[in-house]
Short mmCIF file of C-alpha atoms (C1' of nucleotides) in Angstrom, two decimals:
data_model
loop_
_atom_site.label_atom_id
_atom_site.label_comp_id
_atom_site.label_asym_id
_atom_site.label_seq_id
_atom_site.Cartn_x
_atom_site.Cartn_y
_atom_site.Cartn_z
CA MET A 1 8.39 -24.37 -5.45
CA ASP A 2 9.88 -23.13 -8.64
CA TYR A 3 11.60 -19.89 -7.80
CA THR A 4 10.92 -18.52 -11.25
CA ASP A 5 7.23 -18.84 -10.40
CA HIS A 6 6.04 -15.37 -11.25
CA ARG A 7 2.85 -15.82 -9.26
CA ALA A 8 4.61 -14.88 -6.05
CA GLY A 9 4.87 -11.48 -7.65
CA PHE A 10 1.21 -10.80 -7.27
CA VAL A 11 -0.37 -13.17 -4.74
CA PHE A 12 1.15 -11.45 -1.75
CA ALA A 13 0.37 -7.96 -2.97
CA ASP A 14 -3.12 -8.95 -4.08
CA ILE A 15 -4.04 -10.67 -0.85
CA ALA A 16 -2.86 -7.69 1.15
CA ARG A 17 -4.84 -5.26 -1.02
CA PHE A 18 -7.99 -7.36 -1.05
CA ARG A 19 -7.88 -7.85 2.69
CA VAL A 20 -7.52 -4.13 3.26
CA ARG A 21 -10.36 -3.38 0.86
CA LEU A 22 -12.69 -5.73 2.70
CA PHE A 23 -11.59 -4.72 6.16
CA ASP A 24 -11.85 -1.03 5.31
CA ARG A 25 -15.45 -1.60 4.25
CA LEU A 26 -16.21 -3.36 7.50
CA LEU A 27 -14.62 -0.63 9.56
CA ALA A 28 -15.83 2.37 7.59
CA PRO A 29 -19.14 2.60 9.50
CA HIS A 30 -17.09 3.01 12.66
CA GLY A 31 -14.89 5.76 11.23
CA LEU A 32 -11.77 3.63 11.17
CA THR A 33 -9.36 2.31 8.55
CA THR A 34 -7.47 -0.97 8.63
CA SER A 35 -4.16 0.60 9.65
CA GLN A 36 -5.77 2.80 12.26
CA ALA A 37 -7.51 -0.26 13.73
CA TRP A 38 -4.19 -2.01 13.86
CA VAL A 39 -2.75 0.83 15.94
CA LEU A 40 -5.66 0.51 18.35
CA ALA A 41 -5.09 -3.25 18.51
CA HIS A 42 -1.56 -2.63 19.72
CA LEU A 43 -2.79 -0.15 22.29
CA PHE A 44 -5.28 -2.70 23.59
CA ILE A 45 -2.33 -4.99 24.27
CA GLU A 46 -0.45 -2.17 25.95
CA ASP A 47 -1.67 1.36 26.36
CA ASN A 48 0.26 4.57 26.86
CA LEU A 49 3.09 3.71 24.47
CA PRO A 50 5.47 6.22 22.90
CA GLN A 51 4.94 6.69 19.16
CA THR A 52 8.34 5.23 18.41
CA GLU A 53 7.56 2.08 20.34
CA LEU A 54 4.31 1.66 18.41
CA ALA A 55 6.21 2.14 15.17
CA ARG A 56 8.74 -0.46 16.21
CA ARG A 57 6.06 -3.00 17.11
CA MET A 58 4.25 -2.43 13.83
CA ASP A 59 7.41 -2.46 11.70
CA VAL A 60 6.50 0.92 10.33
CA GLY A 61 8.32 4.21 10.09
CA ALA A 62 8.05 6.99 12.64
CA VAL A 63 6.46 9.25 10.05
CA THR A 64 3.77 6.74 9.13
CA ILE A 65 2.85 6.23 12.77
CA GLY A 66 2.70 9.97 13.27
CA GLY A 67 0.13 10.34 10.52
CA LEU A 68 -1.98 7.44 11.74
CA ILE A 69 -2.06 8.77 15.27
CA GLU A 70 -2.81 12.28 14.10
CA ARG A 71 -5.92 11.01 12.33
CA LEU A 72 -6.88 8.78 15.25
CA GLU A 73 -6.57 11.77 17.52
CA ALA A 74 -8.63 13.95 15.20
CA ARG A 75 -11.38 11.33 15.31
CA GLY A 76 -11.23 11.16 19.09
CA PHE A 77 -9.98 7.59 19.48
CA VAL A 78 -6.70 8.45 21.17
CA GLU A 79 -4.87 11.37 22.67
CA ARG A 80 -1.20 12.26 22.83
CA LYS A 81 0.57 13.37 25.97
CA VAL A 82 4.13 14.55 26.23
CA ASP A 83 6.12 12.29 28.52
CA SER A 84 6.97 14.03 31.75
CA GLU A 85 10.43 12.50 31.98
CA ASP A 86 11.48 12.87 28.35
CA ARG A 87 9.88 15.78 26.62
CA ARG A 88 10.81 14.49 23.16
CA VAL A 89 8.45 11.54 23.70
CA LYS A 90 4.73 11.60 23.05
CA ARG A 91 2.74 8.80 24.62
CA VAL A 92 -0.46 7.60 22.98
CA LEU A 93 -3.48 6.91 25.15
CA LEU A 94 -6.73 5.17 24.27
CA LYS A 95 -9.86 7.20 24.86
CA GLU A 96 -13.22 5.76 25.90
CA GLU A 97 -14.49 6.05 22.34
CA ALA A 98 -11.91 3.52 21.18
CA LYS A 99 -12.39 0.99 23.93
CA SER A 100 -15.84 -0.04 22.80
CA ILE A 101 -14.58 -0.83 19.31
CA GLY A 102 -12.18 -3.57 20.33
CA ARG A 103 -14.79 -6.29 20.24
CA ILE A 104 -16.05 -5.22 16.82
CA MET A 105 -12.54 -5.21 15.41
CA ALA A 106 -11.88 -8.71 16.70
CA GLU A 107 -15.16 -9.92 15.25
CA CYS A 108 -14.40 -8.40 11.84
CA GLY A 109 -10.94 -9.91 11.87
CA ARG A 110 -12.30 -13.33 12.67
CA THR A 111 -14.89 -13.08 9.92
CA LEU A 112 -12.29 -11.98 7.42
CA ASN A 113 -10.14 -14.99 8.33
CA GLU A 114 -13.07 -17.28 7.77
CA VAL A 115 -13.64 -15.80 4.34
CA ALA A 116 -9.95 -15.93 3.43
CA PHE A 117 -9.47 -19.55 4.43
CA SER A 118 -12.90 -20.83 3.49
CA GLY A 119 -12.82 -24.23 1.86
CA MET A 120 -9.42 -24.99 3.29
CA GLU A 121 -8.85 -27.72 5.84
CA ALA A 122 -7.77 -26.47 9.23
CA GLU A 123 -4.61 -28.51 9.01
CA LYS A 124 -3.64 -26.94 5.71
CA ALA A 125 -4.56 -23.44 6.86
CA LYS A 126 -2.31 -23.93 9.83
CA ALA A 127 0.55 -25.04 7.57
CA VAL A 128 0.06 -22.05 5.29
CA MET A 129 0.01 -19.69 8.22
CA ASP A 130 3.13 -21.28 9.56
CA GLY A 131 4.87 -20.94 6.22
CA LEU A 132 3.86 -17.31 5.96
CA LEU A 133 5.36 -16.48 9.31
CA SER A 134 8.73 -17.78 8.19
CA VAL A 135 8.46 -15.99 4.85
CA ARG A 136 7.79 -12.82 6.78
CA GLN A 137 10.82 -13.42 8.98
CA ASN A 138 13.03 -14.18 5.99
CA LEU A 139 12.11 -10.90 4.35
CA LEU A 140 12.53 -9.01 7.59
CA ASP A 141 15.99 -10.49 7.99
CA ALA A 142 16.90 -9.54 4.44
CA LEU A 143 15.80 -6.00 5.13
CA ALA A 144 17.68 -5.87 8.42
CA GLU A 145 20.91 -7.18 6.96
CA ASP A 146 21.47 -3.79 5.48
CA THR A 147 19.30 -0.74 5.17
CA ASP A 148 21.52 0.71 2.50
CA ILE A 149 20.18 0.38 -1.02
CA LYS A 150 23.33 -0.72 -2.77
CA SER A 151 24.11 -3.26 -0.10
CA ALA A 152 20.59 -4.66 -0.14
CA THR A 153 20.99 -5.18 -3.85
CA ASP A 154 24.23 -6.95 -3.22
CA ILE A 155 22.73 -9.21 -0.60
CA LEU A 156 19.97 -10.29 -2.90
CA LEU A 157 21.86 -10.56 -6.15
CA SER A 158 24.96 -12.08 -4.63
CA LYS A 159 22.98 -15.24 -3.95
CA LYS A 160 22.46 -15.72 -7.66
CA MET B 1 -6.20 -22.63 11.95
CA ASP B 2 -7.84 -20.71 14.68
CA TYR B 3 -9.83 -17.99 13.01
CA THR B 4 -9.32 -15.69 15.94
CA ASP B 5 -5.62 -15.89 15.17
CA HIS B 6 -4.74 -12.22 15.03
CA ARG B 7 -1.51 -12.91 13.19
CA ALA B 8 -3.32 -13.01 9.86
CA GLY B 9 -3.90 -9.34 10.49
CA PHE B 10 -0.31 -8.46 9.89
CA VAL B 11 1.51 -11.29 8.09
CA PHE B 12 -0.11 -10.59 4.76
CA ALA B 13 0.33 -6.84 4.97
CA ASP B 14 3.88 -7.18 6.27
CA ILE B 15 4.98 -9.63 3.61
CA ALA B 16 3.57 -7.42 0.89
CA ARG B 17 5.29 -4.34 2.31
CA PHE B 18 8.61 -6.06 2.86
CA ARG B 19 8.59 -7.56 -0.62
CA VAL B 20 7.93 -4.18 -2.17
CA ARG B 21 10.63 -2.55 -0.10
CA LEU B 22 13.20 -5.09 -1.27
CA PHE B 23 12.05 -5.17 -4.86
CA ASP B 24 11.98 -1.38 -5.05
CA ARG B 25 15.58 -1.31 -3.93
CA LEU B 26 16.55 -3.82 -6.58
CA LEU B 27 14.73 -1.91 -9.30
CA ALA B 28 15.67 1.62 -8.24
CA PRO B 29 18.96 1.61 -10.19
CA HIS B 30 16.90 0.95 -13.31
CA GLY B 31 14.46 3.78 -12.64
CA LEU B 32 11.53 1.48 -11.95
CA THR B 33 9.24 0.71 -9.04
CA THR B 34 7.64 -2.63 -8.19
CA SER B 35 4.23 -1.70 -9.55
CA GLN B 36 5.63 -0.16 -12.69
CA ALA B 37 7.65 -3.32 -13.31
CA TRP B 38 4.49 -5.33 -12.91
CA VAL B 39 2.83 -3.30 -15.64
CA LEU B 40 5.78 -4.00 -17.94
CA ALA B 41 5.54 -7.69 -17.07
CA HIS B 42 1.97 -7.71 -18.32
CA LEU B 43 3.00 -5.92 -21.50
CA PHE B 44 5.72 -8.49 -22.10
CA ILE B 45 3.00 -11.12 -22.10
CA GLU B 46 0.87 -9.05 -24.46
CA ASP B 47 1.80 -5.66 -25.81
CA ASN B 48 -0.43 -2.88 -27.11
CA LEU B 49 -3.20 -3.32 -24.53
CA PRO B 50 -5.80 -0.69 -23.64
CA GLN B 51 -5.32 0.80 -20.18
CA THR B 52 -8.58 -0.68 -19.00
CA GLU B 53 -7.53 -4.16 -20.03
CA LEU B 54 -4.27 -3.76 -18.14
CA ALA B 55 -6.22 -2.60 -15.10
CA ARG B 56 -8.51 -5.60 -15.36
CA ARG B 57 -5.61 -8.05 -15.60
CA MET B 58 -3.87 -6.46 -12.63
CA ASP B 59 -7.01 -6.21 -10.50
CA VAL B 60 -6.41 -2.51 -10.11
CA GLY B 61 -8.51 0.58 -10.71
CA ALA B 62 -8.47 2.59 -13.91
CA VAL B 63 -7.09 5.57 -12.03
CA THR B 64 -4.20 3.63 -10.55
CA ILE B 65 -3.21 2.25 -13.95
CA GLY B 66 -3.41 5.72 -15.41
CA GLY B 67 -0.90 7.03 -12.90
CA LEU B 68 1.48 4.11 -13.36
CA ILE B 69 1.46 4.45 -17.13
CA GLU B 70 1.89 8.18 -16.94
CA ARG B 71 5.07 7.71 -14.94
CA LEU B 72 6.26 4.87 -17.18
CA GLU B 73 5.70 7.10 -20.17
CA ALA B 74 7.55 10.02 -18.55
CA ARG B 75 10.52 7.71 -18.01
CA GLY B 76 10.40 6.51 -21.60
CA PHE B 77 9.47 2.88 -20.98
CA VAL B 78 6.14 2.95 -22.80
CA GLU B 79 4.07 5.21 -25.00
CA ARG B 80 0.33 5.68 -25.32
CA LYS B 81 -1.51 5.77 -28.61
CA VAL B 82 -5.16 6.53 -29.11
CA ASP B 83 -6.93 3.57 -30.66
CA SER B 84 -7.90 4.33 -34.24
CA GLU B 85 -11.22 2.49 -34.00
CA ASP B 86 -12.32 3.76 -30.59
CA ARG B 87 -10.96 7.13 -29.69
CA ARG B 88 -11.81 6.72 -26.02
CA VAL B 89 -9.21 3.95 -25.80
CA LYS B 90 -5.53 4.49 -25.27
CA ARG B 91 -3.28 1.56 -26.03
CA VAL B 92 0.00 1.13 -24.21
CA LEU B 93 3.09 0.13 -26.16
CA LEU B 94 6.48 -1.01 -24.90
CA LYS B 95 9.43 1.03 -26.08
CA GLU B 96 12.90 -0.33 -26.75
CA GLU B 97 14.12 1.02 -23.42
CA ALA B 98 11.77 -1.32 -21.57
CA LYS B 99 12.47 -4.45 -23.55
CA SER B 100 16.01 -4.82 -22.24
CA ILE B 101 14.80 -4.76 -18.66
CA GLY B 102 12.68 -7.89 -18.83
CA ARG B 103 15.53 -10.23 -18.06
CA ILE B 104 16.63 -8.15 -15.09
CA MET B 105 13.13 -8.08 -13.64
CA ALA B 106 12.82 -11.85 -13.93
CA GLU B 107 16.17 -12.30 -12.25
CA CYS B 108 15.24 -9.98 -9.37
CA GLY B 109 11.93 -11.75 -8.92
CA ARG B 110 13.60 -15.13 -8.78
CA THR B 111 16.14 -13.90 -6.26
CA LEU B 112 13.43 -12.41 -4.10
CA ASN B 113 11.56 -15.72 -4.12
CA GLU B 114 14.67 -17.50 -3.00
CA VAL B 115 15.07 -15.10 -0.11
CA ALA B 116 11.41 -15.31 0.85
CA PHE B 117 11.27 -19.10 0.89
CA SER B 118 14.78 -19.76 2.09
CA GLY B 119 15.01 -22.57 4.59
CA MET B 120 11.69 -23.99 3.47
CA GLU B 121 11.41 -27.34 1.76
CA ALA B 122 10.27 -27.17 -1.84
CA GLU B 123 7.29 -29.34 -1.02
CA LYS B 124 6.14 -27.04 1.75
CA ALA B 125 6.75 -23.91 -0.32
CA LYS B 126 4.59 -25.40 -3.03
CA ALA B 127 1.83 -26.10 -0.53
CA VAL B 128 2.01 -22.57 0.87
CA MET B 129 1.88 -21.10 -2.61
CA ASP B 130 -1.08 -23.28 -3.43
CA GLY B 131 -2.89 -22.18 -0.28
CA LEU B 132 -2.19 -18.55 -1.03
CA LEU B 133 -3.72 -18.81 -4.45
CA SER B 134 -6.96 -20.05 -2.99
CA VAL B 135 -6.92 -17.41 -0.26
CA ARG B 136 -6.51 -14.83 -3.00
CA GLN B 137 -9.44 -16.28 -4.91
CA ASN B 138 -11.61 -16.39 -1.80
CA LEU B 139 -11.01 -12.73 -1.12
CA LEU B 140 -11.56 -11.83 -4.75
CA ASP B 141 -14.88 -13.68 -4.69
CA ALA B 142 -15.92 -11.89 -1.51
CA LEU B 143 -15.13 -8.57 -3.16
CA ALA B 144 -16.98 -9.52 -6.31
CA GLU B 145 -20.11 -10.69 -4.53
CA ASP B 146 -21.00 -7.12 -3.98
CA THR B 147 -19.15 -3.92 -4.51
CA ASP B 148 -21.52 -2.02 -2.30
CA ILE B 149 -20.24 -1.26 1.17
CA LYS B 150 -23.25 -2.20 3.18
CA SER B 151 -23.69 -5.43 1.29
CA ALA B 152 -20.07 -6.37 1.68
CA THR B 153 -20.51 -5.92 5.39
CA ASP B 154 -23.55 -8.12 5.29
CA ILE B 155 -21.78 -10.84 3.37
CA LEU B 156 -18.99 -10.97 5.88
CA LEU B 157 -20.90 -10.53 9.09
CA SER B 158 -23.81 -12.71 8.10
CA LYS B 159 -21.54 -15.72 8.30
CA LYS B 160 -21.04 -15.14 11.98
"C1'" DT C 1 31.02 21.81 32.14
"C1'" DG C 2 30.42 21.96 27.30
"C1'" DT C 3 30.37 20.04 22.84
"C1'" DA C 4 29.14 16.04 20.00
"C1'" DA C 5 26.27 12.35 18.93
"C1'" DT C 6 21.76 10.21 19.43
"C1'" DT C 7 16.91 10.07 19.62
"C1'" DA C 8 11.64 11.43 19.08
"C1'" DA C 9 8.77 13.65 16.47
"C1'" DT C 10 7.53 16.42 12.46
"C1'" DA C 11 7.76 18.50 7.72
"C1'" DA C 12 8.07 18.04 2.81
"C1'" DG C 13 7.54 15.40 -1.10
"C1'" DC C 14 6.84 11.09 -3.92
"C1'" DA C 15 4.39 6.56 -5.31
"C1'" DA C 16 0.48 3.76 -5.09
"C1'" DG C 17 -4.37 2.58 -4.19
"C1'" DC C 18 -8.93 3.92 -3.47
"C1'" DT C 19 -13.44 6.56 -4.28
"C1'" DA C 20 -16.35 9.90 -6.49
"C1'" DA C 21 -17.08 13.10 -10.11
"C1'" DT C 22 -16.12 14.76 -14.95
"C1'" DT C 23 -15.33 14.54 -19.97
"C1'" DA C 24 -15.41 12.50 -24.32
"C1'" DT C 25 -16.75 8.97 -27.20
"C1'" DA C 26 -19.55 4.89 -28.54
"C1'" DT C 27 -23.47 2.06 -28.38
"C1'" DA C 28 -28.40 0.94 -27.73
"C1'" DC C 29 -32.86 1.60 -28.79
"C1'" DA C 30 -37.42 4.13 -29.09
"C1'" DT D 1 -32.65 10.23 -36.12
"C1'" DG D 2 -32.12 11.43 -31.48
"C1'" DT D 3 -31.89 10.60 -26.74
"C1'" DA D 4 -30.32 7.64 -23.03
"C1'" DT D 5 -26.92 4.52 -21.42
"C1'" DA D 6 -22.42 2.70 -21.05
"C1'" DT D 7 -17.49 2.91 -21.33
"C1'" DA D 8 -12.37 4.83 -21.28
"C1'" DA D 9 -9.73 7.90 -19.37
"C1'" DT D 10 -8.76 11.81 -16.38
"C1'" DT D 11 -9.16 15.02 -12.34
"C1'" DA D 12 -9.43 15.84 -7.53
"C1'" DG D 13 -8.80 14.37 -3.07
"C1'" DC D 14 -8.01 10.93 0.64
"C1'" DT D 15 -4.93 7.31 3.32
"C1'" DT D 16 -0.87 4.68 3.71
"C1'" DG D 17 3.95 4.07 3.30
"C1'" DC D 18 8.54 5.45 2.02
"C1'" DT D 19 12.76 8.67 2.05
"C1'" DT D 20 15.26 12.69 3.34
"C1'" DA D 21 15.77 16.71 6.14
"C1'" DT D 22 14.72 19.51 10.25
"C1'" DT D 23 13.83 20.63 15.15
"C1'" DA D 24 13.96 19.86 19.93
"C1'" DA D 25 15.55 17.38 23.69
"C1'" DT D 26 18.53 13.99 25.83
"C1'" DT D 27 22.73 11.39 26.56
"C1'" DA D 28 27.72 10.56 26.07
"C1'" DC D 29 32.13 11.89 26.88
"C1'" DA D 30 36.38 14.84 26.53
#
DNA sequence: TGTAATTAATAAGCAAGCTAATTATATACA
DNA sequence: TGTATATAATTAGCTTGCTTATTAATTACA
């Protein structure tokens, strides 16, 4: 690929926005947003997690997670309980209300994938997905190399 | 690809977020954000566009564009002028301040691409990029088929 | 033991996107 | 002409995500 290809500047952002727009529409009838659903998805894998652990698994800040959970709690999908051994920690628990939605979320996700990759051969879709996972890891590494702004700039521009 | 692959649920969103985080850091010293830079990029291609036309080209709402331009104007990168033939229209013009930043933006974008696709063969990167463009179009089509919520749900779920 | 450093969560505040509603202007057409 | 419709931009208000700062509790260690 030509690295001066300016299209990379918008495809990633556009795809993310379009996906969210569609998924939000699918979930709206159930009182959920895309990000909130994603929190539930993580709790389906493992319930009763501390907020910080959820944030870590979702690569999101502690503040962002706090807001998501607050809204999920307000809508009755989860509840927070202070950890008995470490009172700084709040553990997030799925409530019954949420459990029935898992299947719907999975179905919507599958449908959205079908739409996104429609007209693409399975082989190619697999290759794209594979490539995306390494792009994601590359960016994550670049971010991890240094959280400091000036240094991040250095890391990126020093490779010029 | 297996359409039940849940990884699609986060790769796109993650890549978009990570890219913005890195690009924002690169642009911060110049008083710009990723989205604001993208507006300027469109004005470099064609200056003096109405806000609505910019919104259309960026696949963004009129309100979002309004906010971006307001901040760009406050920082002195652009100015708005009411169209003389249609007083509803405000045209956006690049100011000198912005023109010198074009080269920097291009350089940052190129560097970010290199980071994102590092370790990937050019051939594969090209294929991934190609696949992404059609994913983007697929989603855009799905959104365009019907703006209405219920109908969008139908479109997606009816393919089950 | 007691002070310092770390950690979990929250608060405050900004940018970006979205939707719905409003205002002002232009256009269509009866 | 005059009324209805359509369009451009803005306002208000929501969610997500980010950063920085604060509070409370825990852990490290002198």
